[in-house]
Structures are given as C-alpha cells and as structure tokens.
mmCIF file of C-alpha atoms and ligand atoms in Angstrom:
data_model
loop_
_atom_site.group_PDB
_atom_site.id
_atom_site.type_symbol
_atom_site.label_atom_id
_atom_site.label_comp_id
_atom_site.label_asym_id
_atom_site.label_seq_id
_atom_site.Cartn_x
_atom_site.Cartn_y
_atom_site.Cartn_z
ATOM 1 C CA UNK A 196 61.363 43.561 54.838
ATOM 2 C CA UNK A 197 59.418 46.649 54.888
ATOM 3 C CA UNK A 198 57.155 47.078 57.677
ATOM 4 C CA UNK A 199 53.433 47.962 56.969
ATOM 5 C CA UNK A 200 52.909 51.639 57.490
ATOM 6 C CA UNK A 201 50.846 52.376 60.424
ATOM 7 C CA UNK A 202 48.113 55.609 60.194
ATOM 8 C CA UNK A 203 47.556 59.032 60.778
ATOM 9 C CA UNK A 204 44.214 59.422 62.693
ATOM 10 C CA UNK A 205 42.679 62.695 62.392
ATOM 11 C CA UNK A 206 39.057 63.364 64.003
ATOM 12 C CA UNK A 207 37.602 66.097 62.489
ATOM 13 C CA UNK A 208 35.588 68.630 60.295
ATOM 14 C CA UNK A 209 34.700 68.756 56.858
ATOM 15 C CA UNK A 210 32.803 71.414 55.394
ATOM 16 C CA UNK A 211 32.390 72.965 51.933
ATOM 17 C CA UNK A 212 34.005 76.365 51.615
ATOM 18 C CA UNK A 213 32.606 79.018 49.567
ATOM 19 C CA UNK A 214 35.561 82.053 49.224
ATOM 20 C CA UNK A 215 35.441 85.270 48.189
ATOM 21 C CA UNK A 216 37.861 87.366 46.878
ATOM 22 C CA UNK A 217 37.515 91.037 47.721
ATOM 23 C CA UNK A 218 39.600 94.052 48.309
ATOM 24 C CA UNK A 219 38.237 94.347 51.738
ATOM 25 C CA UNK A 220 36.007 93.231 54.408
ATOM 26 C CA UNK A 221 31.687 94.908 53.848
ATOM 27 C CA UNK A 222 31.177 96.950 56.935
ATOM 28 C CA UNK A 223 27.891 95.306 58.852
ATOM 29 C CA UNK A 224 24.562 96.939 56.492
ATOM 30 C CA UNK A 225 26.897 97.487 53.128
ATOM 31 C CA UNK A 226 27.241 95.305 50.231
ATOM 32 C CA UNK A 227 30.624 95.104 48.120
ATOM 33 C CA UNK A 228 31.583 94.181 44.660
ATOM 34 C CA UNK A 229 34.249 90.883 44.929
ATOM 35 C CA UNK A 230 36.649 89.761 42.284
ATOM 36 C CA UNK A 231 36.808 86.437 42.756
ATOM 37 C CA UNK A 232 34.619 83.364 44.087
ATOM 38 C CA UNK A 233 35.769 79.529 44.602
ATOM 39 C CA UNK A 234 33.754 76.484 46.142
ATOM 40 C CA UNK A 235 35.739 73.623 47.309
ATOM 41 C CA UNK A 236 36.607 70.849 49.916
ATOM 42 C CA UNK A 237 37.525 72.555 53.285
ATOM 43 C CA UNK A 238 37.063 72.138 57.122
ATOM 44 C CA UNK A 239 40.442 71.810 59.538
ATOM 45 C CA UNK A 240 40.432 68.228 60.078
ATOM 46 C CA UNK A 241 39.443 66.802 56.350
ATOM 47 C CA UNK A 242 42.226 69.759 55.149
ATOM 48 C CA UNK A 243 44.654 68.107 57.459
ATOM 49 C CA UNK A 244 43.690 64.374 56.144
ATOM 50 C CA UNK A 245 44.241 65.232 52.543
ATOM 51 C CA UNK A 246 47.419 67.129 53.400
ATOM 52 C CA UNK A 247 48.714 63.994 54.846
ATOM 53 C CA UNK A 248 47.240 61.131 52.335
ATOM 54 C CA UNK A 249 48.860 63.712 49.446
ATOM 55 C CA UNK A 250 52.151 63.576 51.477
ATOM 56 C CA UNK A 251 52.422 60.167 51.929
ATOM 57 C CA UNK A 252 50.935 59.236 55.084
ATOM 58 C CA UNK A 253 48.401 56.084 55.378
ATOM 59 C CA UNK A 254 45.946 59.010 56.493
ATOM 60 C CA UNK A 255 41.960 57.837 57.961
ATOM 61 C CA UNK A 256 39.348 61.215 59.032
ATOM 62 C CA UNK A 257 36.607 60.267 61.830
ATOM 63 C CA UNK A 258 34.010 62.799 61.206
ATOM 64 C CA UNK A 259 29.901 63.020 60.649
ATOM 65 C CA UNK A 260 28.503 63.964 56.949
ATOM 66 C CA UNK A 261 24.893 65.119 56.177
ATOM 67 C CA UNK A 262 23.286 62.935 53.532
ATOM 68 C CA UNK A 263 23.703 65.843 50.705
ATOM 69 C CA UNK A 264 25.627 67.122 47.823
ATOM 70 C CA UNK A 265 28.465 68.930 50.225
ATOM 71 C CA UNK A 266 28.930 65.389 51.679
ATOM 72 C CA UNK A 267 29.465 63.799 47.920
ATOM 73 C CA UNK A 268 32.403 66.804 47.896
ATOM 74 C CA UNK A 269 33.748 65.182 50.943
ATOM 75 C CA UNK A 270 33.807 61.801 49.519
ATOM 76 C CA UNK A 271 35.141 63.258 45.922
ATOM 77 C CA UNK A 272 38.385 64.728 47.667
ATOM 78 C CA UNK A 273 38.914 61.971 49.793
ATOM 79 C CA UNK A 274 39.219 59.398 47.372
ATOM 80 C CA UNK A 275 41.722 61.589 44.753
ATOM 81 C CA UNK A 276 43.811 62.161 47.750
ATOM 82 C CA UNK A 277 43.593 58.549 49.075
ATOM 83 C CA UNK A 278 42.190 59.192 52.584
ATOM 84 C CA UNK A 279 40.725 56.406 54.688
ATOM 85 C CA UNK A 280 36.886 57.923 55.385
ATOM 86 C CA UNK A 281 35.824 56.667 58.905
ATOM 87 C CA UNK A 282 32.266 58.359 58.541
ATOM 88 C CA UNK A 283 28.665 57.895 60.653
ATOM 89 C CA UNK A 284 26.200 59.752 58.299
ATOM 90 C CA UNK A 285 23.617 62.045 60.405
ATOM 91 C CA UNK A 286 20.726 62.421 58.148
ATOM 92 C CA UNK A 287 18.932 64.219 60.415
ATOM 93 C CA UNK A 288 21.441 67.492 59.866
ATOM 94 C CA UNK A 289 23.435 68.704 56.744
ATOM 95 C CA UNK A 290 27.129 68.946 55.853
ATOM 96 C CA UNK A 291 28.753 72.286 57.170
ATOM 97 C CA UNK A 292 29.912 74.797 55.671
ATOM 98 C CA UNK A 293 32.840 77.892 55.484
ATOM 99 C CA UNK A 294 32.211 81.670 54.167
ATOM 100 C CA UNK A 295 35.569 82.484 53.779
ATOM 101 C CA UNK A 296 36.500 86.170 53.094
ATOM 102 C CA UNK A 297 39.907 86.821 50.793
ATOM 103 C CA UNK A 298 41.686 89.961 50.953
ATOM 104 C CA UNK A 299 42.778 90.474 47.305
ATOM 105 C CA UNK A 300 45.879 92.106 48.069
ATOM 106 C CA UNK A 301 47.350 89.906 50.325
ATOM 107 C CA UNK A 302 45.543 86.845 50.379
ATOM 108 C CA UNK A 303 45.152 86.937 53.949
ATOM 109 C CA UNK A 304 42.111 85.126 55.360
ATOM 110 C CA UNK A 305 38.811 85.444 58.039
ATOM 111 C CA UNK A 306 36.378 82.864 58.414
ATOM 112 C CA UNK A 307 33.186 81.878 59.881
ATOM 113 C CA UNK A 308 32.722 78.082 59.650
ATOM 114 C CA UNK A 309 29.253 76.163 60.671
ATOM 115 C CA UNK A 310 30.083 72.762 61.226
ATOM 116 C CA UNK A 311 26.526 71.242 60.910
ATOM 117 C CA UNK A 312 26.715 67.263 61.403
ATOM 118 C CA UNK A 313 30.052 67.589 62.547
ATOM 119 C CA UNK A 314 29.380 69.864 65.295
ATOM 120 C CA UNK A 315 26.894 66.356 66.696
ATOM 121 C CA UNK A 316 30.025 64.559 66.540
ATOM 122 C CA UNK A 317 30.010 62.671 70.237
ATOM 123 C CA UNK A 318 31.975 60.555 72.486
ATOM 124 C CA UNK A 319 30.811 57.537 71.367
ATOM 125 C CA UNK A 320 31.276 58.132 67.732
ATOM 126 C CA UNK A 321 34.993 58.281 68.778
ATOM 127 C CA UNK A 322 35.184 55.125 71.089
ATOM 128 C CA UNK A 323 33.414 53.146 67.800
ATOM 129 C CA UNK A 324 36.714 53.940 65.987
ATOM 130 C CA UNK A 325 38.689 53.177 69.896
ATOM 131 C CA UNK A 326 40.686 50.248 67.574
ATOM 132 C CA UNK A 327 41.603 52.425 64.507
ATOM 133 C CA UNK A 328 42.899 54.643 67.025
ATOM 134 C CA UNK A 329 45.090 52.451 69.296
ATOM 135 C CA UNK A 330 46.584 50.826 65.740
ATOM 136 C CA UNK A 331 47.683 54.282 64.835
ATOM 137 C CA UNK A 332 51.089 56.016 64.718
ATOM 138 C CA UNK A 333 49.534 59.173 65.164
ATOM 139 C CA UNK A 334 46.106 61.096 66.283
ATOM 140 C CA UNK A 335 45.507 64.033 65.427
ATOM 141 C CA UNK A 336 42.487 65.882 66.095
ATOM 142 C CA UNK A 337 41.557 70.232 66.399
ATOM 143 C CA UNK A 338 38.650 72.358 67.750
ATOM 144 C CA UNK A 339 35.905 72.409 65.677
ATOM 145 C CA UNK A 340 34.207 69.590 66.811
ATOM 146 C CA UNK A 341 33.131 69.035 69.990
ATOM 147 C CA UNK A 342 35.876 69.338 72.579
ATOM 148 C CA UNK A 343 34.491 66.043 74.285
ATOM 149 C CA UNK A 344 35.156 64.109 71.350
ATOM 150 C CA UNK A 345 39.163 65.434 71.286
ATOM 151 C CA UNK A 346 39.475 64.685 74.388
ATOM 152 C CA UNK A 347 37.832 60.766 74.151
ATOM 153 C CA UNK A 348 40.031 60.658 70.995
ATOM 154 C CA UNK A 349 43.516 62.106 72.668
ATOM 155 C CA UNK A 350 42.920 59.648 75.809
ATOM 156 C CA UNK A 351 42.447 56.657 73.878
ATOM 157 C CA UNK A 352 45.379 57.691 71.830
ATOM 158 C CA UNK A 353 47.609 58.494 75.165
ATOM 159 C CA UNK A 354 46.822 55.293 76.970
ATOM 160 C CA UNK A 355 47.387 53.087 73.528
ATOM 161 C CA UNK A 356 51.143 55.285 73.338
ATOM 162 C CA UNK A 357 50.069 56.624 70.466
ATOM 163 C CA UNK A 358 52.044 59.891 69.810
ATOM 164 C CA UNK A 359 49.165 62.765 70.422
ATOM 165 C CA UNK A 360 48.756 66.004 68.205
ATOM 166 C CA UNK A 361 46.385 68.904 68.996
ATOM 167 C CA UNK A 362 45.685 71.492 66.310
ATOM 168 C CA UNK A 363 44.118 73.562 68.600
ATOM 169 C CA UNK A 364 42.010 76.018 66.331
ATOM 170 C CA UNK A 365 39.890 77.858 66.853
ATOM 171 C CA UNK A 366 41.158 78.875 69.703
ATOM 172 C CA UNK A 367 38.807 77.743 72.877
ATOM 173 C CA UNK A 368 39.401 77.723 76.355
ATOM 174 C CA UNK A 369 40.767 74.317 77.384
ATOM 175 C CA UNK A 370 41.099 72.318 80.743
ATOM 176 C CA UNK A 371 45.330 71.145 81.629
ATOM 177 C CA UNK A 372 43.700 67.982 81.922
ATOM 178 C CA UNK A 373 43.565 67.933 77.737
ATOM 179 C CA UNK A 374 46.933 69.867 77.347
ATOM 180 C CA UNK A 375 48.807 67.208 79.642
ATOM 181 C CA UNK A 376 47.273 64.599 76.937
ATOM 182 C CA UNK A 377 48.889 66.456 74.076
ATOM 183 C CA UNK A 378 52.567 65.418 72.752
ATOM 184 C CA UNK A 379 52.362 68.332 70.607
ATOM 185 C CA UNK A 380 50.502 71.375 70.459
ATOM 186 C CA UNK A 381 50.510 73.488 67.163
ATOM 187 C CA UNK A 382 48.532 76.894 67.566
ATOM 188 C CA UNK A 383 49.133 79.786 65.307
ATOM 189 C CA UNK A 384 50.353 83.034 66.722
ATOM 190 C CA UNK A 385 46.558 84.362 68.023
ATOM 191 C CA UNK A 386 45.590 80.753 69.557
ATOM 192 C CA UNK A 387 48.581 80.696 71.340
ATOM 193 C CA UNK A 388 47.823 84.209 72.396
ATOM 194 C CA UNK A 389 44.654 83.094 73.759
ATOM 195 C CA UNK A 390 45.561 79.850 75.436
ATOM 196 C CA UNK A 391 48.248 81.883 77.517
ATOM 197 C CA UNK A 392 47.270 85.471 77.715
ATOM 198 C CA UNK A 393 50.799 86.347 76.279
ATOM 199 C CA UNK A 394 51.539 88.654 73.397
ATOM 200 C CA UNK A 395 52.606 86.232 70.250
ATOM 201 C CA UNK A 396 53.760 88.561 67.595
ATOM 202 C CA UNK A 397 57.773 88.064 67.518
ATOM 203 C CA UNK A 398 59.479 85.003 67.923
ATOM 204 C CA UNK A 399 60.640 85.840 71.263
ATOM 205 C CA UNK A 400 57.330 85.857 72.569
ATOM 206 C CA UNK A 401 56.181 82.880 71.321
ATOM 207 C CA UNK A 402 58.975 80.790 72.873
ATOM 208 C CA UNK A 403 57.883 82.655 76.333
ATOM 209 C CA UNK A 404 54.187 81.468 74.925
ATOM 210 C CA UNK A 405 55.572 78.556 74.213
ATOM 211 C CA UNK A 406 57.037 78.109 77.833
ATOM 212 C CA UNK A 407 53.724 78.532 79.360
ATOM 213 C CA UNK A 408 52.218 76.014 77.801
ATOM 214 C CA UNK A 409 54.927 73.605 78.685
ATOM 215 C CA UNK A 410 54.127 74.054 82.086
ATOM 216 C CA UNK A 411 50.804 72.873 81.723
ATOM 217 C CA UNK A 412 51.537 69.637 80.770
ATOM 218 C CA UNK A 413 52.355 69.518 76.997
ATOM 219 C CA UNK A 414 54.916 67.860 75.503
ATOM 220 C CA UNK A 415 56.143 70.104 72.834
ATOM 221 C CA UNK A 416 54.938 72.867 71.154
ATOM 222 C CA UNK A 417 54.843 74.265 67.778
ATOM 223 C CA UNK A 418 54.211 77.849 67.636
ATOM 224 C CA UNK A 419 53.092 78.405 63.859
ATOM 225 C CA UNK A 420 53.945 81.981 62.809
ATOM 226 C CA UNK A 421 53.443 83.000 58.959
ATOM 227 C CA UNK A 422 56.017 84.509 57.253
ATOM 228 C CA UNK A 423 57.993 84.115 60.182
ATOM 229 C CA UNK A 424 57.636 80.521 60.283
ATOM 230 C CA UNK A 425 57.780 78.177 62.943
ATOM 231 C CA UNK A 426 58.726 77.937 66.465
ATOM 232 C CA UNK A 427 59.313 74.691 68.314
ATOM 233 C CA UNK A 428 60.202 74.230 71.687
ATOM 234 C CA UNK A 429 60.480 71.289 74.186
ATOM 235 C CA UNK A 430 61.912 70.869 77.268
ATOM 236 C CA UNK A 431 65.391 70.043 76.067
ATOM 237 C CA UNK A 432 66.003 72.392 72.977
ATOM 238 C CA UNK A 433 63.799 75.510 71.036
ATOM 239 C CA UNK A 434 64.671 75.480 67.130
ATOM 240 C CA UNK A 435 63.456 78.197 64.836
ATOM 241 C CA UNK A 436 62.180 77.304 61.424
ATOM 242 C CA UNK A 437 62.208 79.595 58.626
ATOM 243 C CA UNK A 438 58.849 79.888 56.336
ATOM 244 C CA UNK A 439 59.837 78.483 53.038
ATOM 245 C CA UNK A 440 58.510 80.193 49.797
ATOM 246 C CA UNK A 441 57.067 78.817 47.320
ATOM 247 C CA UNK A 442 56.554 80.896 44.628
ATOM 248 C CA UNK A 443 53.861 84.329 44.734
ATOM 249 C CA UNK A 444 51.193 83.871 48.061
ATOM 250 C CA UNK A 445 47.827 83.442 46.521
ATOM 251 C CA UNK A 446 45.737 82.386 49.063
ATOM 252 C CA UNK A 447 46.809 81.445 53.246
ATOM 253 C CA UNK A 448 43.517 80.089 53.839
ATOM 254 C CA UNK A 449 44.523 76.262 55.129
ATOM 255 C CA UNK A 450 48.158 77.038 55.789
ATOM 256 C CA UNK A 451 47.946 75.943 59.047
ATOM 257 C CA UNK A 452 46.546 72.697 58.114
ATOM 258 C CA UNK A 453 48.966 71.558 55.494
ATOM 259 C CA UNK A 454 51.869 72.546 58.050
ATOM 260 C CA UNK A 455 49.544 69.753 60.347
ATOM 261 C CA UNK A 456 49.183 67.454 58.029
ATOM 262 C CA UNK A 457 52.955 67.292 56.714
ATOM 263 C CA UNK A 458 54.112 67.249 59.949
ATOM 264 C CA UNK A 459 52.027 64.307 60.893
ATOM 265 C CA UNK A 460 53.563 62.574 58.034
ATOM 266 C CA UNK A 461 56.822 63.662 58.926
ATOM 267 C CA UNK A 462 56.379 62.125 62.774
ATOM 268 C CA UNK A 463 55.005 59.318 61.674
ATOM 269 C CA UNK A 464 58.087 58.470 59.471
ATOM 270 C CA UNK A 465 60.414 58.845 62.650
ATOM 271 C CA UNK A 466 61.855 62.033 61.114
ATOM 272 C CA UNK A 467 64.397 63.888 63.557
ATOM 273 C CA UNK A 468 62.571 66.935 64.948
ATOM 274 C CA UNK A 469 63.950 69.688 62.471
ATOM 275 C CA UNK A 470 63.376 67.635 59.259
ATOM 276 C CA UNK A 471 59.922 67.518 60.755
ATOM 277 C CA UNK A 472 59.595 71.209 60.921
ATOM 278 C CA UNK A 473 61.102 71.406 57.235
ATOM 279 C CA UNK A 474 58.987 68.855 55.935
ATOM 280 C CA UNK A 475 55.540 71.097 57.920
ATOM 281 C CA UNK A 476 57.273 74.080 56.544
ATOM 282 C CA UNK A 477 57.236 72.996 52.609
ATOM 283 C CA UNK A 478 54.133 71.200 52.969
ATOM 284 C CA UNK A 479 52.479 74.639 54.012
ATOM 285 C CA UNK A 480 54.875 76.703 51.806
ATOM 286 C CA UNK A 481 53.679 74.859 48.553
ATOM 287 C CA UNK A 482 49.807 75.429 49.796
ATOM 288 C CA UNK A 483 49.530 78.845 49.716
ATOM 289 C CA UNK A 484 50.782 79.589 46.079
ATOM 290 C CA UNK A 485 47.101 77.670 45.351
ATOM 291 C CA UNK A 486 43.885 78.876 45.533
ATOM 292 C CA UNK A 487 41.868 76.954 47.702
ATOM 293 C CA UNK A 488 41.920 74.248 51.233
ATOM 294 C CA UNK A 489 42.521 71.190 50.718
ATOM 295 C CA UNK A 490 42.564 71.161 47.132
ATOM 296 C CA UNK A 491 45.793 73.091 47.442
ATOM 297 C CA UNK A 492 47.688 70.437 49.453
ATOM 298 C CA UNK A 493 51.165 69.825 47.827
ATOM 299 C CA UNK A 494 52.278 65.684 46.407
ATOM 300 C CA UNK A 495 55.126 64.042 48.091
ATOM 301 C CA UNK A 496 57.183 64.566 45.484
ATOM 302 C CA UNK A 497 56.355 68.614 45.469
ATOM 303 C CA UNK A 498 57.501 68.246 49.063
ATOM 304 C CA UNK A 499 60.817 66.955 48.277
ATOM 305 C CA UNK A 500 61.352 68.770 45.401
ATOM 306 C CA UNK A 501 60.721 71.668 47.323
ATOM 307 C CA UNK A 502 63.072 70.031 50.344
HETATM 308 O O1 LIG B 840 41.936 76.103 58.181
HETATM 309 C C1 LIG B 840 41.138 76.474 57.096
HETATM 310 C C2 LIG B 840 39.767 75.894 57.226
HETATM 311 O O2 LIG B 840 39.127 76.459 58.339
HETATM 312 C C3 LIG B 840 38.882 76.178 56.047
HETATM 313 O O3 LIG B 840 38.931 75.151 55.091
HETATM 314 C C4 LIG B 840 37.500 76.359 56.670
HETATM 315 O O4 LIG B 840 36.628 75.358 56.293
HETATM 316 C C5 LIG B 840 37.730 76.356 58.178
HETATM 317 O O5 LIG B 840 37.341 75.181 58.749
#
C-alpha cells in the first residue's frame, strides 16, 4: 500500500514580474532602448510552489493576494501547475509586483520586487494555516515577507518535527534564534556573504561560509553557487555538486527557486542527500534555458530525463 503523500508548505510571495531585456543597466536620469519584454507569474515563494507541484511534490503556498488582475495571474499558474493556494485576500492593498532587469548577453539578473499584500502578511495569517503546517513533510518559507511570519511558520514547523527549509533571500539580517530553527539553509553566494561577513566567491569559501553558519545553529547548509553549482555541508560530511546544463542559458532569473523547490521535492521523497542536490541541480539547470519565473519550472519527467 502506498502511503498518501504528505506536503510541501511554502509561505510566501507572489508577484507579477515585468522583465526587460537590455544590453545593460540605464544609468540613474538616462533612458535605454531594450530588446526584449515578458510579463509573467513570479515572486520567491509562489516560484518555489510551482517548482515543486511541477516536480511532483503535493505542494500548498500561504501568501496574501490583492483583489486584482495580478492576483487572477496567481491563481492561473497555480492551478496549471497543481499548487494547493492557501490565500487570505487583502482588498485593501494590491498584488506586488517585480521590475526585473535582463542583461542580454548573459542573461544575468537584478531586481527590485514590491511585495504589496504580501508584504501585510502577519503572524496570525500563519498560525490560521498552524494545521496545514504540522501535517506537512516540509516548510519552506524565504525573506520577502515579513520575517515575523517565517519565523511563526519555522516554529510551528520545528515543534510539529517537520523538516525546516529557509530560502533566505533577500538577504536580511537575522536573529540565531531563527537560524537554530532552520534544518537547512540555502543562500546564494552574496546572501551567504551577508549573513557571515565572509567572502563567497570560490567553493572554498563557501564551505568556510558554510561553517559559520553551522555554528549558529543550522542544521545544514546549501551554499547555491551558479555555474559552480552547489555546496552542501553538515556536520558530518561537505559534498560538492556540479551545475548541470541544460542546453544555452537564457534567462537565471528564478534559478534559485527551482533549485528550492526541487529540492523540497527531493527531501520530501526521503532522497539520500546527494540525489537531493542532483535532483535541486536539474530542477534549476532545466529553468534557466526558459525565459521567465515560474513559468520556466521544469516537469518531473524533464527532471529525470535530465537525471
Ligand atoms: O527569485 C526570482 C524572483 O524574485 C522573481 O520572480 C521576482 O519576483 C523576485 O521575487
């Protein structure tokens, strides 16, 4: 007998993102000509909930929506990828948004994201969904909502023994009271620069990075690197994952998140640590040959083609 799946919880952001293609960033007073403009589903934690629902996982997204035509995008990509929406409407604010700059040339990525309702997200809205939570093989949450409502969400999670994931972008200052709740951290190279003070550029450095944050009380961390891959290290063992390619890099932007999202999948499946980091790796790897967030999130069966 096959035992019912249990879910992924993510808490988190959705916003619309509006990207443009150029060959290089307008200095501040100067406009530039683009090549290239695309509107679609985005935000960390709704990228991260289709990433996983597309990969397999049973995957639910506790977040806020305006009452507006970005939140009917929400609800569009949600139900094609088959994630669980676990929404309070806030009809007294509007549904975020992302201006996403793309450099043509390398499809590298900088953002400024405004999470409107999201950024009311409280507490409370998390302890309504306290249930959903404890049921859950997984919660996942990042940092663009408020940082009280992570926290509320990882300490439910922790004292339920639900295995805890922090995606902890953008980077922010954090207390070791919230790291010591995380059983894995996943920063990219510049938030784990910023949550240690320590260089992250080679993969030396980010195991010394990822050291540091060991000692404040996190379980394991994943040190997310590019092209370079991934770095995870615990307190028994460090493995070093390749980046996997995919075909020609069109566009990074939500990289991170389909590397959280598979590997949410991947935990929550029991995989053995480095099939874990494989599964992140392809997840991610398949992304970024697609224009686009979460529209770009690879199937399952991409995945393990890929794998
Ligand atoms: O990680 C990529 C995401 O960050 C984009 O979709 C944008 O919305 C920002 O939240």
């Amino acid at each position: 007998m096959t035992l019912p799946q249990k879910p992924i919880v993510n808490l988190g952001i959705f916003v619309a993102d509006a990207a443009f293609r150029a060959p290089r960033m307008p200095r501040m007073g100067e406009t530039i000509l683009g090549n290239g403009f695309h509107l679609g589903p985005g935000g960390k934690g709704s990228n991260q909930a289709v990433a996983s629902a597309m990969a397999g996982g049973r995957s639910h997204l506790i977040t806020r929506l305006g009452d507006d035509d970005f939140a009917a995008m929400a609800r569009d990509i949600w139900a094609r990828a088959g994630v669980q929406p676990e929404v309070t409407v806030d009809g007294e604010s509007f549904t975020g948004a992302a201006m996403i700059f793309l450099e043509a040339e390398t499809g590298n990525n900088a953002i400024i994201v405004t999470p409107g309702a999201a950024s009311r997200i409280t507490p409370a809205d998390v302890e309504a969904r306290r249930a959903l939570i404890e049921s859950a093989a997984i919660f996942i949450t990042q940092l663009e909502q408020p940082i009280p409502a992570a926290q509320r969400g990882l300490e439910i999670a922790r004292a339920a023994g639900v295995t805890t994931i922090l995606n902890p972008a953008p980077a922010a200052p954090l207390p070791d009271a919230m790291l010591a709740l995380c059983d894995y951290i996943t920063p990219n190279e510049s938030e784990a620069e910023a949550l240690t003070g320590l260089p992250v550029t080679t993969i030396d450095e980010a195991k010394t990075a990822a050291a540091a944050l060991l000692a404040k009380g996190v379980g394991a961390v994943v040190i997310t690197l590019g092209g370079q891959g991934a770095l995870y290290h615990d307190r028994n063992q460090t493995l070093h994952c390749p980046a996997l390619s995919a075909g020609k890099v069109i566009d990074t932007t939500g990289a991170g998140d389909a590397f959280n999202g598979g590997f949410a999948v991947a935990l929550s499946e029991g995989m053995p640590i480095a099939r874990a980091l494989r599964f992140a790796t392809a997840t991610a790897g398949i992304s970024v040959t697609r224009q686009g967030t979460a529209g770009a999130m690879p199937t399952r069966a991409e995945i393990e083609a890929m794998l």
